[in-house]
Coordinates of C-alpha atoms in Angstrom, one line a residue:
M1 CA 0.0 0.0 0.0
D2 CA 1.6 3.3 -1.1
T3 CA 1.7 6.5 0.9
K4 CA -1.4 7.9 -0.9
L5 CA -3.5 4.8 -0.2
K6 CA -2.3 4.7 3.4
S7 CA -3.4 8.3 3.9
S8 CA -6.8 7.5 2.4
H9 CA -7.2 4.5 4.6
R10 CA -6.3 6.5 7.7
L11 CA -8.8 9.1 6.7
G12 CA -11.5 6.4 6.5
I13 CA -10.5 5.1 10.0
L14 CA -10.7 8.7 11.3
I15 CA -14.2 9.1 9.9
I16 CA -15.3 5.9 11.7
V17 CA -13.8 7.0 15.0
L18 CA -15.3 10.4 14.8
A19 CA -18.7 8.9 13.9
L20 CA -18.5 6.6 16.9
L21 CA -17.5 9.5 19.2
L22 CA -20.3 11.6 17.9
A23 CA -22.8 8.8 18.3
S24 CA -21.6 8.1 21.9
A25 CA -21.6 11.8 22.8
S26 CA -25.1 12.3 21.3
T27 CA -26.4 9.3 23.3
I28 CA -25.0 10.7 26.6
G29 CA -26.3 14.1 25.7
L30 CA -29.8 12.6 25.4
Y31 CA -29.8 11.1 28.8
P32 CA -32.0 13.9 30.1
Y33 CA -34.5 13.1 27.4
M34 CA -34.5 9.5 28.4
K35 CA -35.1 10.5 32.0
T36 CA -37.9 12.8 31.0
K37 CA -39.6 9.9 29.2
A38 CA -39.0 7.6 32.2
E39 CA -40.6 10.2 34.5
S40 CA -43.6 10.6 32.1
Y41 CA -44.1 6.8 32.1
H42 CA -43.7 6.7 35.9
N43 CA -46.4 9.3 36.3
R44 CA -48.7 7.6 33.8
S45 CA -48.1 4.3 35.5
S46 CA -48.8 5.7 38.9
V47 CA -52.1 7.3 37.7
R48 CA -52.9 4.0 35.9
Q49 CA -52.2 2.1 39.1
V50 CA -54.7 4.3 40.9
Q51 CA -57.2 3.9 38.1
E52 CA -56.7 0.2 37.9
S53 CA -57.1 -0.1 41.6
S54 CA -59.4 2.9 41.6
N55 CA -62.1 0.3 41.8
F56 CA -60.2 -0.1 45.0
G57 CA -60.1 -3.9 44.6
N58 CA -57.0 -4.2 46.8
L59 CA -58.4 -1.8 49.4
A60 CA -61.7 -3.6 49.5
T61 CA -60.0 -7.0 49.8
Q62 CA -57.8 -5.8 52.8
V63 CA -60.9 -4.3 54.4
M64 CA -62.5 -7.8 54.4
N65 CA -59.2 -9.4 55.6
F66 CA -59.2 -6.9 58.5
S67 CA -62.8 -7.6 59.3
Y68 CA -62.3 -11.3 59.5
E69 CA -59.2 -10.9 61.7
I70 CA -61.0 -8.4 63.9
W71 CA -63.9 -10.8 64.3
H72 CA -61.5 -13.7 65.1
L73 CA -59.9 -11.6 67.8
K74 CA -63.3 -10.6 69.2
M75 CA -64.5 -14.2 69.3
Q76 CA -61.4 -15.1 71.3
E77 CA -62.0 -12.3 73.7
D78 CA -65.6 -13.4 74.2
T79 CA -64.7 -17.0 74.8
G80 CA -61.6 -16.3 76.8
R81 CA -59.5 -18.8 74.9
R82 CA -57.5 -19.2 71.7
L83 CA -59.5 -20.4 68.8
T84 CA -58.6 -21.8 65.4
Y85 CA -60.0 -20.0 62.4
A86 CA -62.2 -23.1 61.8
Q87 CA -63.6 -22.8 65.3
T88 CA -64.4 -19.1 64.7
F89 CA -65.9 -19.2 61.2
L90 CA -67.1 -22.8 61.1
P91 CA -68.3 -23.4 64.7
G92 CA -70.1 -26.7 64.0
L93 CA -67.4 -28.3 61.8
E94 CA -65.5 -30.1 64.6
E95 CA -68.7 -31.7 65.8
K96 CA -69.6 -32.7 62.3
I97 CA -66.1 -34.3 61.8
R98 CA -66.5 -36.3 65.1
R99 CA -69.9 -37.6 64.1
Q100 CA -68.6 -38.5 60.7
E101 CA -65.7 -40.4 62.2
L102 CA -68.0 -42.3 64.4
D103 CA -70.3 -43.1 61.5
D104 CA -67.3 -44.3 59.4
Q105 CA -66.1 -46.5 62.3
A106 CA -69.5 -48.0 62.7
A107 CA -69.8 -48.7 59.0
V108 CA -66.4 -50.4 59.0
Q109 CA -67.3 -52.6 62.0
L110 CA -70.6 -53.5 60.4
E111 CA -68.8 -54.5 57.3
D112 CA -66.3 -56.6 59.2
G113 CA -69.1 -58.4 61.2
E114 CA -71.3 -59.4 58.3
D115 CA -70.9 -62.3 55.9
E116 CA -69.0 -61.7 52.7
G117 CA -72.2 -62.0 50.6
Q118 CA -74.1 -59.6 52.8
A119 CA -71.4 -57.0 53.4
T120 CA -72.6 -53.4 53.5
V121 CA -71.2 -51.3 50.6
Y122 CA -69.3 -48.4 52.0
D123 CA -68.7 -45.5 49.5
S124 CA -65.2 -44.4 50.1
E125 CA -65.6 -41.9 47.3
N126 CA -68.3 -39.9 49.0
P127 CA -67.3 -36.2 48.7
Y128 CA -68.7 -35.5 52.1
D129 CA -66.8 -38.0 54.1
V130 CA -64.5 -37.1 57.0
Y131 CA -61.6 -36.3 54.7
Y132 CA -63.7 -33.8 52.9
Y133 CA -64.7 -32.0 56.1
Q134 CA -61.1 -32.1 57.2
S135 CA -60.0 -30.5 54.0
I136 CA -62.5 -27.7 54.6
Q137 CA -61.0 -27.2 58.1
Q138 CA -57.5 -27.0 56.6
T139 CA -58.7 -24.5 54.0
I140 CA -60.3 -22.1 56.4
D141 CA -57.2 -22.3 58.7
S142 CA -55.0 -21.6 55.8
A143 CA -57.1 -18.7 54.8
G144 CA -57.0 -17.4 58.3
S145 CA -53.2 -17.5 58.3
E146 CA -53.3 -15.3 55.2
W147 CA -55.7 -12.9 56.8
E148 CA -53.5 -12.6 59.9
S149 CA -50.4 -12.0 57.7
L150 CA -52.1 -9.3 55.7
Y151 CA -53.5 -7.8 58.8
R152 CA -50.0 -7.4 60.1
Q153 CA -48.7 -6.2 56.8
Y154 CA -51.3 -3.4 56.4
Y155 CA -51.7 -2.7 60.1
S156 CA -49.9 0.7 59.9
S157 CA -51.6 1.7 56.6
L158 CA -55.2 0.9 57.3
S159 CA -56.6 2.5 60.5
Y160 CA -59.7 1.1 62.0
G161 CA -62.0 1.3 65.0
V162 CA -64.8 -1.1 66.0
R163 CA -67.8 1.1 66.8
E164 CA -70.1 -0.1 69.5
Q165 CA -73.9 0.6 69.6
D166 CA -73.5 3.4 72.1
G167 CA -71.2 5.3 69.8
T168 CA -68.0 4.4 71.6
Y169 CA -65.1 2.5 70.1
G170 CA -63.9 -0.9 71.0
R171 CA -60.9 -2.6 69.4
S172 CA -58.8 -0.2 67.3
N173 CA -55.3 0.2 66.0
V174 CA -55.1 3.9 66.7
T175 CA -54.6 5.5 70.2
D176 CA -57.7 7.7 70.3
P177 CA -60.1 6.5 67.6
K178 CA -62.9 9.0 68.5
A179 CA -60.6 12.0 67.9
F180 CA -58.7 10.3 65.0
F181 CA -61.8 9.7 62.9
R182 CA -63.0 13.3 63.5
E183 CA -59.9 14.8 62.1
P184 CA -60.2 16.5 58.7
L185 CA -59.3 14.3 55.7
K186 CA -56.1 15.0 53.8
D187 CA -56.1 15.2 50.0
D188 CA -55.4 11.5 49.4
Q189 CA -57.3 10.1 52.4
I190 CA -60.7 8.4 52.4
Q191 CA -62.8 7.3 55.4
F192 CA -65.7 4.9 55.4
T193 CA -67.8 2.6 57.6
I194 CA -69.0 -0.9 57.0
N195 CA -71.6 -2.8 58.9
F196 CA -72.2 -6.6 59.1
N197 CA -75.9 -7.2 60.1
S198 CA -77.2 -10.1 62.1
S199 CA -77.1 -12.3 59.0
G200 CA -73.5 -11.4 58.1
I201 CA -74.5 -9.3 55.1
L202 CA -72.1 -6.3 54.5
K203 CA -73.4 -2.8 54.0
V204 CA -71.3 0.2 53.2
Q205 CA -72.1 3.4 55.2
D206 CA -70.8 6.9 55.4
I207 CA -68.0 7.1 52.8
R208 CA -66.1 10.4 52.9
G209 CA -63.3 11.6 50.6
N210 CA -62.0 14.6 48.7
R211 CA -62.8 13.1 45.2
D212 CA -66.2 11.9 44.2
E213 CA -64.8 9.3 41.8
D214 CA -62.9 7.6 44.7
I215 CA -66.0 7.4 46.8
T216 CA -68.0 5.8 43.9
R217 CA -65.3 3.3 43.1
L218 CA -64.7 2.3 46.7
K219 CA -68.4 1.7 47.2
E220 CA -68.6 -0.4 44.0
S221 CA -65.7 -2.5 45.2
L222 CA -67.0 -3.1 48.7
T223 CA -70.5 -3.9 47.4
R224 CA -68.9 -7.0 45.7
F225 CA -68.4 -8.4 49.2
E226 CA -72.0 -8.0 50.3
F227 CA -72.8 -11.7 50.2
Y228 CA -69.1 -12.9 50.0
D229 CA -68.2 -16.4 51.2
P230 CA -64.3 -16.9 51.2
L231 CA -64.7 -20.6 51.3
E232 CA -66.9 -20.7 48.2
V233 CA -64.1 -19.2 46.1
R234 CA -61.5 -21.7 47.5
L235 CA -63.5 -24.9 47.2
A236 CA -65.3 -26.8 44.5
E237 CA -69.0 -26.2 43.7
G238 CA -70.0 -29.1 45.9
Y239 CA -69.1 -27.1 49.0
R240 CA -72.5 -25.4 49.1
Y241 CA -74.3 -28.8 49.5
S242 CA -72.0 -30.1 52.2
G243 CA -73.9 -28.7 55.1
V244 CA -71.0 -26.5 56.2
E245 CA -71.8 -22.8 56.4
F246 CA -69.3 -20.0 56.8
Q247 CA -70.2 -17.7 59.6
G248 CA -68.4 -14.4 59.4
P249 CA -68.7 -11.2 61.3
R250 CA -72.2 -10.4 62.6
D251 CA -73.6 -7.3 64.3
M252 CA -70.3 -5.5 63.9
T253 CA -69.6 -2.0 62.6
V254 CA -66.1 -1.0 61.7
E255 CA -64.8 2.5 60.7
F256 CA -61.8 2.7 58.4
R257 CA -59.5 5.5 57.2
C258 CA -56.4 5.2 55.0
S259 CA -54.1 7.3 52.8
L260 CA -54.4 6.0 49.2
S261 CA -50.7 6.6 48.4
Q262 CA -49.6 4.8 51.6
M263 CA -52.1 2.0 51.2
F264 CA -51.2 1.2 47.6
G265 CA -47.5 1.3 48.3
Y266 CA -46.5 4.0 45.8
T267 CA -46.6 7.8 45.5
D268 CA -49.2 9.0 43.0
A269 CA -48.2 12.1 40.9
R270 CA -51.5 13.7 41.9
F271 CA -50.5 13.6 45.5
D272 CA -46.8 14.2 45.5
S273 CA -45.0 16.4 43.1
G274 CA -41.6 15.9 44.8
A275 CA -38.6 13.9 43.6
Q276 CA -39.4 10.5 42.0
Q277 CA -37.4 7.4 42.4
L278 CA -37.2 6.0 38.9
T279 CA -36.5 2.4 38.2
L280 CA -35.2 0.3 35.3
R281 CA -38.8 -0.5 34.5
D282 CA -39.5 3.2 34.0
Y283 CA -36.6 3.5 31.6
R284 CA -37.4 0.2 29.8
F285 CA -41.1 0.8 29.2
S286 CA -40.9 4.5 28.4
N287 CA -39.2 3.6 25.1
G288 CA -36.8 6.5 25.3
Y289 CA -33.7 4.3 25.4
F290 CA -34.9 2.1 22.5
A291 CA -36.0 5.0 20.3
I292 CA -32.6 6.8 20.6
G293 CA -30.7 3.5 20.3
A294 CA -32.5 2.5 17.2
S295 CA -31.9 5.9 15.6
V296 CA -28.2 5.9 16.3
L297 CA -27.7 2.3 15.2
G298 CA -29.7 3.0 12.0
L299 CA -27.3 5.9 11.1
L300 CA -24.2 3.8 12.0
A301 CA -25.6 0.9 9.8
V302 CA -25.9 3.3 6.8
L303 CA -22.4 4.5 7.3
A304 CA -21.0 1.0 7.7
L305 CA -22.7 -0.1 4.5
A306 CA -21.7 3.1 2.5
L307 CA -18.2 3.9 3.6
P308 CA -16.5 0.7 2.2
A309 CA -18.0 1.7 -1.2
V310 CA -15.4 4.4 -1.4
K311 CA -12.6 2.3 -2.8
R312 CA -9.7 4.5 -1.8
F313 CA -10.6 4.2 1.9
E314 CA -9.8 0.5 1.8
I315 CA -12.4 -0.2 4.5
G316 CA -13.5 -3.7 5.2
K317 CA -10.6 -5.5 3.6
S318 CA -8.5 -6.2 6.7
A319 CA -8.3 -9.6 8.3
L320 CA -10.4 -8.3 11.2
C321 CA -13.3 -7.7 8.8
R322 CA -13.1 -11.2 7.3
L323 CA -14.3 -13.1 10.4
S324 CA -16.3 -16.2 9.5
F325 CA -20.1 -16.0 9.7
E326 CA -20.5 -18.5 12.6
P327 CA -18.3 -16.8 15.3
L328 CA -19.5 -13.4 14.0
S329 CA -23.1 -14.4 14.6
C330 CA -22.3 -15.7 18.1
I331 CA -20.8 -12.4 19.0
G332 CA -23.8 -10.6 17.5
V333 CA -26.2 -12.7 19.5
A334 CA -24.3 -11.8 22.7
W335 CA -24.3 -8.2 21.8
M336 CA -28.0 -8.2 21.1
G337 CA -28.6 -10.0 24.5
V338 CA -26.9 -7.1 26.3
M339 CA -28.1 -4.1 24.3
G340 CA -31.5 -5.5 23.4
D341 CA -32.4 -6.5 27.0
G342 CA -31.1 -3.1 28.0
T343 CA -30.5 -3.9 31.7
I344 CA -26.8 -2.9 31.7
P345 CA -27.1 0.3 29.5
M346 CA -30.2 1.5 31.3
A347 CA -28.6 0.8 34.7
L348 CA -25.7 3.0 33.5
I349 CA -28.1 5.7 32.4
A350 CA -30.1 5.6 35.6
S351 CA -27.1 5.6 37.9
T352 CA -25.6 8.5 35.9
M353 CA -28.8 10.6 36.1
D354 CA -29.6 10.0 39.7
G355 CA -25.9 10.6 40.8
S356 CA -25.4 7.1 42.3
L357 CA -22.5 6.4 39.9
K358 CA -20.7 9.5 41.1
S359 CA -21.5 8.6 44.7
E360 CA -19.9 5.2 44.3
L361 CA -16.8 6.9 42.8
L362 CA -16.6 9.3 45.7
R363 CA -17.0 6.4 48.1
A364 CA -13.9 4.9 46.3
E365 CA -12.1 8.1 47.4
F366 CA -12.1 9.8 44.0
L367 CA -11.9 13.6 44.2
P368 CA -15.1 15.4 43.2
W369 CA -13.7 16.8 39.9
S370 CA -12.1 13.4 39.0
A371 CA -15.4 11.6 39.8
D372 CA -17.2 13.9 37.3
V373 CA -14.5 13.1 34.7
M374 CA -14.7 9.4 35.4
V375 CA -18.5 9.4 35.0
V376 CA -18.1 10.9 31.5
V377 CA -15.2 8.5 30.7
I378 CA -17.1 5.4 31.8
N379 CA -20.2 6.4 29.7
M380 CA -18.1 7.3 26.6
A381 CA -16.1 4.1 26.9
F382 CA -19.3 2.0 27.2
W383 CA -21.0 3.5 24.2
M384 CA -17.9 3.6 22.1
V385 CA -17.4 -0.1 22.6
S386 CA -21.1 -0.9 22.1
Y387 CA -21.4 1.1 18.9
G388 CA -18.0 0.1 17.7
M389 CA -18.9 -3.6 17.9
F390 CA -22.2 -2.9 16.0
Y391 CA -20.3 -1.0 13.3
W392 CA -17.7 -3.7 13.0
G393 CA -20.4 -6.4 12.7
I394 CA -22.3 -4.6 10.0
T395 CA -19.0 -4.1 8.1
C396 CA -18.3 -7.8 8.3
Y397 CA -21.8 -8.7 7.2
R398 CA -21.5 -6.3 4.2
A399 CA -19.3 -8.9 2.5
I400 CA -22.6 -10.8 1.7
F401 CA -23.4 -8.0 -0.8
S402 CA -19.9 -7.3 -2.0
L403 CA -18.9 -10.9 -2.6
G404 CA -22.3 -12.3 -3.4
P405 CA -24.2 -14.9 -1.3
W406 CA -22.7 -17.9 -2.9
R407 CA -19.1 -16.8 -2.8
Y408 CA -19.7 -15.5 0.8
F409 CA -21.0 -18.9 1.8
K410 CA -17.9 -20.7 0.3
E411 CA -15.3 -18.3 1.6
R412 CA -16.7 -16.7 4.9
T413 CA -18.6 -19.6 6.5
W414 CA -17.2 -22.6 8.3
L415 CA -19.8 -24.8 6.7
G416 CA -18.9 -23.7 3.2
R417 CA -15.2 -24.3 3.9
F418 CA -15.8 -27.7 5.3
L419 CA -17.9 -28.7 2.3
R420 CA -15.2 -27.4 -0.1
F421 CA -12.7 -29.5 1.9
I422 CA -14.9 -32.6 1.5
K423 CA -15.3 -31.9 -2.2
R424 CA -11.5 -31.7 -2.7
W425 CA -10.9 -35.0 -0.9
A426 CA -13.6 -36.7 -2.9
F427 CA -12.3 -35.5 -6.2
N428 CA -8.7 -36.4 -5.3
A429 CA -9.8 -39.9 -4.2
L430 CA -11.9 -40.4 -7.4
N431 CA -9.0 -39.1 -9.5
V432 CA -7.0 -42.2 -8.6
F433 CA -9.2 -44.1 -11.0
N434 CA -8.4 -41.7 -13.8
E435 CA -4.6 -41.9 -13.2
T436 CA -4.5 -45.7 -12.9
D437 CA -3.3 -47.8 -15.8
W438 CA -6.0 -50.5 -15.8
E439 CA -4.1 -52.7 -18.3
R440 CA -1.5 -53.4 -15.7
R441 CA -2.7 -55.9 -13.2
S442 CA -0.1 -55.3 -10.6
T443 CA -0.7 -55.7 -6.8
R444 CA 0.5 -52.1 -6.3
I445 CA -2.2 -50.7 -8.5
I446 CA -4.9 -52.8 -6.9
G447 CA -3.8 -51.7 -3.5
K448 CA -3.9 -48.1 -4.6
A449 CA -7.5 -48.5 -5.7
I450 CA -8.5 -50.3 -2.5
L451 CA -6.9 -47.5 -0.5
A452 CA -8.8 -44.8 -2.4
N453 CA -12.0 -46.8 -1.9
F454 CA -11.3 -47.0 1.8
V455 CA -10.9 -43.2 2.1
I456 CA -14.1 -42.5 0.2
L457 CA -16.1 -44.9 2.3
T458 CA -14.7 -43.4 5.5
I459 CA -15.8 -40.0 4.4
I460 CA -19.3 -41.3 3.5
S461 CA -19.7 -43.1 6.8
C462 CA -19.2 -39.7 8.6
L463 CA -22.3 -38.4 7.0
W464 CA -24.7 -40.5 9.1
F465 CA -28.1 -40.8 7.5
W466 CA -27.1 -38.7 4.5
G467 CA -24.3 -41.2 3.8
I468 CA -26.9 -43.5 2.2
G469 CA -27.5 -41.0 -0.6
A470 CA -23.7 -40.4 -0.9
L471 CA -23.1 -44.2 -1.1
V472 CA -25.6 -44.5 -3.9
I473 CA -24.0 -41.7 -5.9
Y474 CA -20.5 -43.2 -5.2
S475 CA -21.7 -46.6 -6.4
L476 CA -23.0 -45.2 -9.6
V477 CA -19.8 -43.3 -10.2
L478 CA -17.7 -46.4 -9.5
F479 CA -19.9 -48.4 -11.9
F480 CA -19.4 -46.0 -14.8
L481 CA -15.7 -45.8 -14.2
L482 CA -15.3 -49.6 -14.2
Q483 CA -17.5 -49.9 -17.3
K484 CA -15.4 -47.2 -19.0
Y485 CA -12.1 -48.9 -18.5
W486 CA -12.9 -52.6 -18.4
G487 CA -16.1 -52.6 -20.5
A488 CA -14.2 -51.3 -23.5
D489 CA -11.5 -53.9 -23.2
A490 CA -14.1 -56.7 -23.0
A491 CA -15.7 -55.4 -26.2
E492 CA -12.4 -55.5 -28.1
I493 CA -11.9 -59.1 -27.0

């Protein structure tokens, strides 16, 4: 390569480096845009969470869980002893199990005492046998454990007070329930009262809040539990005919108050306009990262395809750009796994924008100014490597167009090279027949033919199932060769 060509090649390399630097700097410069998109998604997601649970399904469910747990605690206070949840909500079940066990024992004894021909048939598949009732007992105890766990989980978020008939408050999780429930409601708070009548039917009373839509949606959600039986949704349809009846809270009125943002476990943009803690989910689903990444990669792909067309740049002709298709594709899949998933680049973006990356560098005893520099260096290095690998990959794949698909397959793929190698071996082995003087019947010539035949059959045996087809072709070729050299001599004779 002369001096002029070297200068042109260096100019092409410089263009590539500058393009990668510009692409990396542009991506870093657009970090604020990605953050804005993530914040927008975060706000929409928060509002959507309120709207999705604005039917207050979660709140209504926790209200019922609290009511069951409160009733369970009340029953234990009234009886003065610890009760299982089955004893509280299915008070006659234990007696039913005992009677069923006695009936089962009597049936077994009767069966053992009668003659074989007069034995009483005992239906062990009866769905309402002792095992069925025990399964109901286990189900309600398991449900009770869930209620207790959720009661503890939401204890500090959902305030309640059991209101007695004289207007006083009994059990409560606030210090002074009377004063607490008279306090003015904050913007995101809602207060309501539910009553279980003597039949256990739930009625919603006195809902107060600062938004009419919240009041409407909460009432709709709580109304779904008016005739709710928690066992019916956990057991098969036959439960309703088993004679077991769930007995939940009765003659009990409970007043509740909660903050929606605290209850639902997030800060709604309508309630809090302060700083937001963005997550990788916000960056991922806001599509800011993917939109910018796709745009930059598209421009780099155009450059990678167009620049080698300028012959004097001599781009794409080095050994590095002649990597075979198979390892190149493996590297490409790994690159797509990292950049397409986005976890690593988005974590870098998020940690840069929220300052956590700089904080880690300061914790590593970097000086403040050097920490700022290192943040830029780390980001530039990451995007330079990422975009550089993409550019290099496109340059390598461009050979499919410059060489043509068939030539690329033969020269730039492991499979093509292997098939060419097999082809050369096969032709060299078959060429033995062409070079053999068949009029000489020497042992050396016969041995040479046998050796060639051995090599060919060895290659064919490596083809597994496809070797059958290769063997047929080889047999036909061998037949015509033998006919050519020996058939002619026989005709002359």
